[in-house]
Amino acid sequence: MSDVTFYSSEHSLRDIPVFGLPEICIAGRSNVGKSSLINCLANRRNLAKTSQTPGKTRSLNYYFVDKNFFLVDLPGYGYAKVRKSEKAHLSKLTNSYLNSRTELKGLIQLLDSRHGPVSGDTIMLDWIREWGGNVLYVFTKADKLSANDRAKLNRTYGKEFGLDNITMFSANIGMGENNIWSWINRTLKVED
Ligand code: GTP
Ligand code: MG
């Protein structure tokens, strides 16, 4: 089992040390389940703070995995109730991280399995296409779907993103966790 520990909360790109280790970031709308995914991978209930209220994570949160690479929990986007100035700060922080962090080797994009990509995801999905790096699309809260609907989603988005690049996921029941680990391992190996 992997050892995942909290490392640091970063509020400014300039202040993030150069660790010289690969980083994989986790992106998605507020409340889509990013922090819950980290807790699931860490096998810990409260390592990353989760909340029913969107907008919980407001910094780049670094988690150290097996003293080998970092998972970076990004602030969620698309939450209307965050103050304007705070929103501008968070999107600047996220944008500059995505556009300039050379340690970034892969991106895990979360989408709510009940809705698929929604309008708030457009900017991020466009950015990903331009970027052209390694991406895993994770469809969260899949415990809320029937097996039939999950199979349908797999077919639809398997065609769009490639079957190796998508997974159904549920933090509540651990569904899809192995797929995420194998994608991470593949991504880090390719980069070696
Ligand atoms: P921000 O930090 O605000 O961007 O949100 P987040 O993306 O980190 O979401 P978070 O992990 O805090 O989860 C949001 C809500 O969704 C919480 O109430 C979780 O309990 C719930 N949730 C997360 N994952 C799952 C899941 O797999 N199944 C179900 N049913 N609920 C989930
Ligand atoms: Mg969060």
PDB file of C-alpha atoms and ligand atoms in Angstrom:
ATOM      1  CA  MET A   1       0.000   0.000   0.000  1.00  0.00           C
ATOM      2  CA  SER A   2       1.183   3.495  -0.812  1.00  0.00           C
ATOM      3  CA  ASP A   3       2.167   5.945   1.884  1.00  0.00           C
ATOM      4  CA  VAL A   4       0.460   9.308   1.311  1.00  0.00           C
ATOM      5  CA  THR A   5       1.148  12.169   3.717  1.00  0.00           C
ATOM      6  CA  PHE A   6       0.259  15.848   3.736  1.00  0.00           C
ATOM      7  CA  TYR A   7       3.302  17.919   2.798  1.00  0.00           C
ATOM      8  CA  SER A   8       2.402  21.601   2.438  1.00  0.00           C
ATOM      9  CA  SER A   9      -0.192  24.198   1.444  1.00  0.00           C
ATOM     10  CA  GLU A  10       1.069  26.633  -1.159  1.00  0.00           C
ATOM     11  CA  HIS A  11      -0.503  30.048  -1.719  1.00  0.00           C
ATOM     12  CA  SER A  12       1.937  31.463  -4.220  1.00  0.00           C
ATOM     13  CA  LEU A  13       3.701  29.770  -7.103  1.00  0.00           C
ATOM     14  CA  ARG A  14       6.910  31.692  -6.424  1.00  0.00           C
ATOM     15  CA  ASP A  15       7.184  30.155  -2.963  1.00  0.00           C
ATOM     16  CA  ILE A  16       6.863  26.510  -4.009  1.00  0.00           C
ATOM     17  CA  PRO A  17      10.261  24.873  -3.627  1.00  0.00           C
ATOM     18  CA  VAL A  18      11.766  23.028  -6.558  1.00  0.00           C
ATOM     19  CA  PHE A  19      11.543  19.490  -5.206  1.00  0.00           C
ATOM     20  CA  GLY A  20      12.968  17.862  -8.312  1.00  0.00           C
ATOM     21  CA  LEU A  21      10.306  15.146  -8.120  1.00  0.00           C
ATOM     22  CA  PRO A  22       7.368  14.550 -10.460  1.00  0.00           C
ATOM     23  CA  GLU A  23       3.992  16.083  -9.623  1.00  0.00           C
ATOM     24  CA  ILE A  24       0.522  14.896 -10.592  1.00  0.00           C
ATOM     25  CA  CYS A  25      -2.269  17.370 -10.042  1.00  0.00           C
ATOM     26  CA  ILE A  26      -5.953  16.857  -9.409  1.00  0.00           C
ATOM     27  CA  ALA A  27      -8.335  19.302 -11.069  1.00  0.00           C
ATOM     28  CA  GLY A  28     -12.080  19.743 -11.184  1.00  0.00           C
ATOM     29  CA  ARG A  29     -15.041  21.851 -10.187  1.00  0.00           C
ATOM     30  CA  SER A  30     -15.639  22.677  -6.564  1.00  0.00           C
ATOM     31  CA  ASN A  31     -17.369  19.817  -4.789  1.00  0.00           C
ATOM     32  CA  VAL A  32     -16.654  17.249  -7.532  1.00  0.00           C
ATOM     33  CA  GLY A  33     -14.697  15.144  -5.021  1.00  0.00           C
ATOM     34  CA  LYS A  34     -10.981  16.016  -5.369  1.00  0.00           C
ATOM     35  CA  SER A  35     -10.166  15.934  -1.671  1.00  0.00           C
ATOM     36  CA  SER A  36     -12.228  12.763  -1.214  1.00  0.00           C
ATOM     37  CA  LEU A  37     -10.172  11.117  -3.965  1.00  0.00           C
ATOM     38  CA  ILE A  38      -6.952  11.978  -2.142  1.00  0.00           C
ATOM     39  CA  ASN A  39      -8.322  10.514   1.089  1.00  0.00           C
ATOM     40  CA  CYS A  40      -9.306   7.364  -0.772  1.00  0.00           C
ATOM     41  CA  LEU A  41      -5.834   6.972  -2.322  1.00  0.00           C
ATOM     42  CA  ALA A  42      -4.277   7.660   1.077  1.00  0.00           C
ATOM     43  CA  ASN A  43      -6.620   5.251   2.786  1.00  0.00           C
ATOM     44  CA  ARG A  44      -7.283   7.956   5.360  1.00  0.00           C
ATOM     45  CA  ARG A  45     -10.590   9.531   6.259  1.00  0.00           C
ATOM     46  CA  ASN A  46      -9.548  13.097   6.972  1.00  0.00           C
ATOM     47  CA  LEU A  47      -6.155  13.717   5.423  1.00  0.00           C
ATOM     48  CA  ALA A  48      -7.617  16.185   2.913  1.00  0.00           C
ATOM     49  CA  LYS A  49     -10.450  18.297   4.265  1.00  0.00           C
ATOM     50  CA  THR A  50     -13.717  17.588   2.478  1.00  0.00           C
ATOM     51  CA  SER A  51     -16.962  19.468   2.731  1.00  0.00           C
ATOM     52  CA  GLN A  52     -20.521  19.520   1.482  1.00  0.00           C
ATOM     53  CA  THR A  53     -19.986  23.236   0.931  1.00  0.00           C
ATOM     54  CA  PRO A  54     -18.074  23.883  -2.300  1.00  0.00           C
ATOM     55  CA  GLY A  55     -14.920  25.979  -2.230  1.00  0.00           C
ATOM     56  CA  LYS A  56     -13.197  24.158   0.627  1.00  0.00           C
ATOM     57  CA  THR A  57      -9.702  23.822  -0.863  1.00  0.00           C
ATOM     58  CA  ARG A  58      -8.175  27.275  -1.394  1.00  0.00           C
ATOM     59  CA  SER A  59      -4.513  26.597  -1.983  1.00  0.00           C
ATOM     60  CA  LEU A  60      -2.307  24.129  -3.819  1.00  0.00           C
ATOM     61  CA  ASN A  61      -2.104  21.260  -1.374  1.00  0.00           C
ATOM     62  CA  TYR A  62       0.901  18.997  -1.736  1.00  0.00           C
ATOM     63  CA  TYR A  63       0.735  15.335  -0.713  1.00  0.00           C
ATOM     64  CA  PHE A  64       3.912  13.258  -0.715  1.00  0.00           C
ATOM     65  CA  VAL A  65       3.525   9.708  -2.036  1.00  0.00           C
ATOM     66  CA  ASP A  66       6.026   7.003  -1.136  1.00  0.00           C
ATOM     67  CA  LYS A  67       8.652   9.767  -0.865  1.00  0.00           C
ATOM     68  CA  ASN A  68       8.720   9.499  -4.635  1.00  0.00           C
ATOM     69  CA  PHE A  69       6.293  12.011  -6.152  1.00  0.00           C
ATOM     70  CA  PHE A  70       3.658  14.582  -5.208  1.00  0.00           C
ATOM     71  CA  LEU A  71      -0.088  14.660  -5.679  1.00  0.00           C
ATOM     72  CA  VAL A  72      -1.247  18.277  -5.845  1.00  0.00           C
ATOM     73  CA  ASP A  73      -4.861  19.046  -4.906  1.00  0.00           C
ATOM     74  CA  LEU A  74      -5.857  22.181  -6.856  1.00  0.00           C
ATOM     75  CA  PRO A  75      -8.510  24.656  -5.698  1.00  0.00           C
ATOM     76  CA  GLY A  76     -11.862  23.814  -7.291  1.00  0.00           C
ATOM     77  CA  TYR A  77     -13.223  26.118  -9.975  1.00  0.00           C
ATOM     78  CA  GLY A  78     -16.733  27.231 -10.799  1.00  0.00           C
ATOM     79  CA  TYR A  79     -18.007  28.049  -7.343  1.00  0.00           C
ATOM     80  CA  ALA A  80     -20.077  31.229  -7.532  1.00  0.00           C
ATOM     81  CA  LYS A  81     -20.002  32.112  -3.856  1.00  0.00           C
ATOM     82  CA  VAL A  82     -16.253  32.628  -3.520  1.00  0.00           C
ATOM     83  CA  ARG A  83     -15.482  36.385  -3.229  1.00  0.00           C
ATOM     84  CA  LYS A  84     -14.420  37.973  -6.511  1.00  0.00           C
ATOM     85  CA  SER A  85     -10.943  38.919  -5.314  1.00  0.00           C
ATOM     86  CA  GLU A  86     -10.410  35.434  -3.857  1.00  0.00           C
ATOM     87  CA  LYS A  87     -11.602  33.852  -7.094  1.00  0.00           C
ATOM     88  CA  ALA A  88      -9.170  35.948  -9.138  1.00  0.00           C
ATOM     89  CA  HIS A  89      -6.344  34.935  -6.803  1.00  0.00           C
ATOM     90  CA  LEU A  90      -7.215  31.238  -6.999  1.00  0.00           C
ATOM     91  CA  SER A  91      -7.527  31.165 -10.759  1.00  0.00           C
ATOM     92  CA  LYS A  92      -4.222  33.027 -11.117  1.00  0.00           C
ATOM     93  CA  LEU A  93      -2.557  30.551  -8.766  1.00  0.00           C
ATOM     94  CA  THR A  94      -3.997  27.548 -10.605  1.00  0.00           C
ATOM     95  CA  ASN A  95      -3.259  28.978 -14.065  1.00  0.00           C
ATOM     96  CA  SER A  96       0.321  29.810 -13.271  1.00  0.00           C
ATOM     97  CA  TYR A  97       0.836  26.373 -11.727  1.00  0.00           C
ATOM     98  CA  LEU A  98      -0.592  24.603 -14.787  1.00  0.00           C
ATOM     99  CA  ASN A  99       1.256  26.766 -17.286  1.00  0.00           C
ATOM    100  CA  SER A 100       4.685  26.912 -15.732  1.00  0.00           C
ATOM    101  CA  ARG A 101       5.359  24.097 -13.282  1.00  0.00           C
ATOM    102  CA  THR A 102       7.844  21.913 -15.129  1.00  0.00           C
ATOM    103  CA  GLU A 103       7.530  19.135 -12.523  1.00  0.00           C
ATOM    104  CA  LEU A 104       3.913  18.600 -13.636  1.00  0.00           C
ATOM    105  CA  LYS A 105       3.893  15.187 -15.340  1.00  0.00           C
ATOM    106  CA  GLY A 106       0.229  14.289 -15.349  1.00  0.00           C
ATOM    107  CA  LEU A 107      -3.213  15.640 -14.617  1.00  0.00           C
ATOM    108  CA  ILE A 108      -6.196  13.881 -13.106  1.00  0.00           C
ATOM    109  CA  GLN A 109      -9.338  15.663 -14.285  1.00  0.00           C
ATOM    110  CA  LEU A 110     -12.442  14.964 -12.214  1.00  0.00           C
ATOM    111  CA  LEU A 111     -15.919  15.103 -13.710  1.00  0.00           C
ATOM    112  CA  ASP A 112     -19.150  14.316 -11.891  1.00  0.00           C
ATOM    113  CA  SER A 113     -20.411  11.022 -13.309  1.00  0.00           C
ATOM    114  CA  ARG A 114     -24.002  12.161 -12.927  1.00  0.00           C
ATOM    115  CA  HIS A 115     -23.529  15.145 -15.236  1.00  0.00           C
ATOM    116  CA  GLY A 116     -20.382  14.513 -17.315  1.00  0.00           C
ATOM    117  CA  PRO A 117     -18.547  17.667 -18.400  1.00  0.00           C
ATOM    118  CA  VAL A 118     -20.661  20.754 -17.626  1.00  0.00           C
ATOM    119  CA  SER A 119     -20.289  24.324 -18.834  1.00  0.00           C
ATOM    120  CA  GLY A 120     -17.939  25.233 -15.967  1.00  0.00           C
ATOM    121  CA  ASP A 121     -15.505  22.558 -17.171  1.00  0.00           C
ATOM    122  CA  THR A 122     -15.105  24.005 -20.655  1.00  0.00           C
ATOM    123  CA  ILE A 123     -12.110  26.238 -19.966  1.00  0.00           C
ATOM    124  CA  MET A 124     -10.243  23.427 -18.204  1.00  0.00           C
ATOM    125  CA  LEU A 125     -11.011  20.874 -20.931  1.00  0.00           C
ATOM    126  CA  ASP A 126      -9.883  23.345 -23.596  1.00  0.00           C
ATOM    127  CA  TRP A 127      -6.678  23.989 -21.678  1.00  0.00           C
ATOM    128  CA  ILE A 128      -6.027  20.226 -21.434  1.00  0.00           C
ATOM    129  CA  ARG A 129      -6.379  19.809 -25.207  1.00  0.00           C
ATOM    130  CA  GLU A 130      -3.856  22.578 -25.818  1.00  0.00           C
ATOM    131  CA  TRP A 131      -1.495  21.190 -23.192  1.00  0.00           C
ATOM    132  CA  GLY A 132      -1.353  17.738 -24.712  1.00  0.00           C
ATOM    133  CA  GLY A 133       0.116  16.029 -21.602  1.00  0.00           C
ATOM    134  CA  ASN A 134      -0.953  12.845 -19.804  1.00  0.00           C
ATOM    135  CA  VAL A 135      -4.516  13.059 -18.535  1.00  0.00           C
ATOM    136  CA  LEU A 136      -6.787  10.681 -16.658  1.00  0.00           C
ATOM    137  CA  TYR A 137     -10.486  11.587 -16.685  1.00  0.00           C
ATOM    138  CA  VAL A 138     -12.079  10.367 -13.468  1.00  0.00           C
ATOM    139  CA  PHE A 139     -15.871  10.203 -13.243  1.00  0.00           C
ATOM    140  CA  THR A 140     -16.617  10.732  -9.549  1.00  0.00           C
ATOM    141  CA  LYS A 141     -19.476   9.658  -7.277  1.00  0.00           C
ATOM    142  CA  ALA A 142     -20.121   6.648  -9.541  1.00  0.00           C
ATOM    143  CA  ASP A 143     -21.786   4.891  -6.574  1.00  0.00           C
ATOM    144  CA  LYS A 144     -24.768   7.094  -7.402  1.00  0.00           C
ATOM    145  CA  LEU A 145     -25.178   5.521 -10.865  1.00  0.00           C
ATOM    146  CA  SER A 146     -26.615   2.170 -11.874  1.00  0.00           C
ATOM    147  CA  ALA A 147     -24.232  -0.401 -13.371  1.00  0.00           C
ATOM    148  CA  ASN A 148     -26.016   0.182 -16.650  1.00  0.00           C
ATOM    149  CA  ASP A 149     -25.401   3.929 -16.610  1.00  0.00           C
ATOM    150  CA  ARG A 150     -21.754   3.379 -15.668  1.00  0.00           C
ATOM    151  CA  ALA A 151     -21.303   1.059 -18.649  1.00  0.00           C
ATOM    152  CA  LYS A 152     -22.934   3.681 -20.905  1.00  0.00           C
ATOM    153  CA  LEU A 153     -20.607   6.416 -19.629  1.00  0.00           C
ATOM    154  CA  ASN A 154     -17.600   4.146 -20.117  1.00  0.00           C
ATOM    155  CA  ARG A 155     -18.558   3.585 -23.726  1.00  0.00           C
ATOM    156  CA  THR A 156     -19.297   7.234 -24.493  1.00  0.00           C
ATOM    157  CA  TYR A 157     -16.214   8.742 -22.861  1.00  0.00           C
ATOM    158  CA  GLY A 158     -13.986   5.787 -23.714  1.00  0.00           C
ATOM    159  CA  LYS A 159     -14.531   6.785 -27.329  1.00  0.00           C
ATOM    160  CA  GLU A 160     -13.913  10.441 -26.660  1.00  0.00           C
ATOM    161  CA  PHE A 161     -10.881  10.260 -24.362  1.00  0.00           C
ATOM    162  CA  GLY A 162      -9.558   6.725 -24.925  1.00  0.00           C
ATOM    163  CA  LEU A 163     -10.444   3.777 -22.678  1.00  0.00           C
ATOM    164  CA  ASP A 164      -7.026   3.831 -20.958  1.00  0.00           C
ATOM    165  CA  ASN A 165      -7.574   7.455 -20.018  1.00  0.00           C
ATOM    166  CA  ILE A 166     -10.893   7.220 -18.191  1.00  0.00           C
ATOM    167  CA  THR A 167     -12.218   5.529 -15.093  1.00  0.00           C
ATOM    168  CA  MET A 168     -15.412   5.428 -13.097  1.00  0.00           C
ATOM    169  CA  PHE A 169     -14.651   6.239  -9.470  1.00  0.00           C
ATOM    170  CA  SER A 170     -16.279   6.292  -6.068  1.00  0.00           C
ATOM    171  CA  ALA A 171     -14.442   7.471  -2.988  1.00  0.00           C
ATOM    172  CA  ASN A 172     -17.251   6.049  -0.884  1.00  0.00           C
ATOM    173  CA  ILE A 173     -16.780   2.449  -2.002  1.00  0.00           C
ATOM    174  CA  GLY A 174     -13.253   2.573  -3.467  1.00  0.00           C
ATOM    175  CA  MET A 175     -14.439   1.836  -7.005  1.00  0.00           C
ATOM    176  CA  GLY A 176     -11.801   2.643  -9.636  1.00  0.00           C
ATOM    177  CA  GLU A 177      -8.987   3.197  -7.152  1.00  0.00           C
ATOM    178  CA  ASN A 178      -6.792   0.526  -8.787  1.00  0.00           C
ATOM    179  CA  ASN A 179      -7.273   2.127 -12.198  1.00  0.00           C
ATOM    180  CA  ILE A 180      -6.021   5.432 -10.805  1.00  0.00           C
ATOM    181  CA  TRP A 181      -2.905   3.828  -9.307  1.00  0.00           C
ATOM    182  CA  SER A 182      -2.074   1.981 -12.499  1.00  0.00           C
ATOM    183  CA  TRP A 183      -2.494   5.171 -14.557  1.00  0.00           C
ATOM    184  CA  ILE A 184      -0.209   7.019 -12.106  1.00  0.00           C
ATOM    185  CA  ASN A 185       2.402   4.282 -12.313  1.00  0.00           C
ATOM    186  CA  ARG A 186       2.271   4.225 -16.117  1.00  0.00           C
ATOM    187  CA  THR A 187       2.517   8.008 -16.271  1.00  0.00           C
ATOM    188  CA  LEU A 188       5.518   8.167 -13.956  1.00  0.00           C
ATOM    189  CA  LYS A 189       7.309   5.320 -15.773  1.00  0.00           C
ATOM    190  CA  VAL A 190       6.918   6.978 -19.157  1.00  0.00           C
ATOM    191  CA  GLU A 191       8.477  10.089 -17.659  1.00  0.00           C
ATOM    192  CA  ASP A 192      11.512   8.312 -16.177  1.00  0.00           C
TER     193      ASP A 192
HETATM  194  P1  GTP B   1     -13.502  21.765  -3.137  1.00  0.00           P
HETATM  195  O1  GTP B   1     -12.372  21.591  -2.182  1.00  0.00           O
HETATM  196  O2  GTP B   1     -14.584  22.663  -2.644  1.00  0.00           O
HETATM  197  O3  GTP B   1     -13.051  22.152  -4.510  1.00  0.00           O
HETATM  198  O4  GTP B   1     -14.293  20.348  -3.290  1.00  0.00           O
HETATM  199  P2  GTP B   1     -13.688  18.901  -3.599  1.00  0.00           P
HETATM  200  O5  GTP B   1     -13.657  18.693  -5.073  1.00  0.00           O
HETATM  201  O6  GTP B   1     -12.418  18.691  -2.863  1.00  0.00           O
HETATM  202  O7  GTP B   1     -14.858  17.950  -3.038  1.00  0.00           O
HETATM  203  P3  GTP B   1     -14.886  17.073  -1.691  1.00  0.00           P
HETATM  204  O8  GTP B   1     -13.927  15.941  -1.774  1.00  0.00           O
HETATM  205  O9  GTP B   1     -14.787  17.978  -0.516  1.00  0.00           O
HETATM  206  O10 GTP B   1     -16.348  16.422  -1.787  1.00  0.00           O
HETATM  207  C1  GTP B   1     -17.524  17.203  -1.935  1.00  0.00           C
HETATM  208  C2  GTP B   1     -18.754  16.425  -1.449  1.00  0.00           C
HETATM  209  O11 GTP B   1     -18.994  15.297  -2.283  1.00  0.00           O
HETATM  210  C3  GTP B   1     -18.615  15.879  -0.033  1.00  0.00           C
HETATM  211  O12 GTP B   1     -19.860  16.017   0.611  1.00  0.00           O
HETATM  212  C4  GTP B   1     -18.272  14.412  -0.238  1.00  0.00           C
HETATM  213  O13 GTP B   1     -18.702  13.586   0.819  1.00  0.00           O
HETATM  214  C5  GTP B   1     -19.057  14.083  -1.522  1.00  0.00           C
HETATM  215  N1  GTP B   1     -18.392  12.990  -2.255  1.00  0.00           N
HETATM  216  C6  GTP B   1     -17.096  12.952  -2.655  1.00  0.00           C
HETATM  217  N2  GTP B   1     -16.796  11.790  -3.292  1.00  0.00           N
HETATM  218  C7  GTP B   1     -17.947  11.071  -3.281  1.00  0.00           C
HETATM  219  C8  GTP B   1     -18.287   9.764  -3.800  1.00  0.00           C
HETATM  220  O14 GTP B   1     -17.490   9.017  -4.376  1.00  0.00           O
HETATM  221  N3  GTP B   1     -19.579   9.347  -3.622  1.00  0.00           N
HETATM  222  C9  GTP B   1     -20.511  10.131  -3.024  1.00  0.00           C
HETATM  223  N4  GTP B   1     -21.750   9.653  -2.933  1.00  0.00           N
HETATM  224  N5  GTP B   1     -20.230  11.357  -2.506  1.00  0.00           N
HETATM  225  C10 GTP B   1     -18.962  11.817  -2.634  1.00  0.00           C
HETATM  226 MG    MG B   2     -11.204  19.987  -1.826  1.00  0.00          MG
END
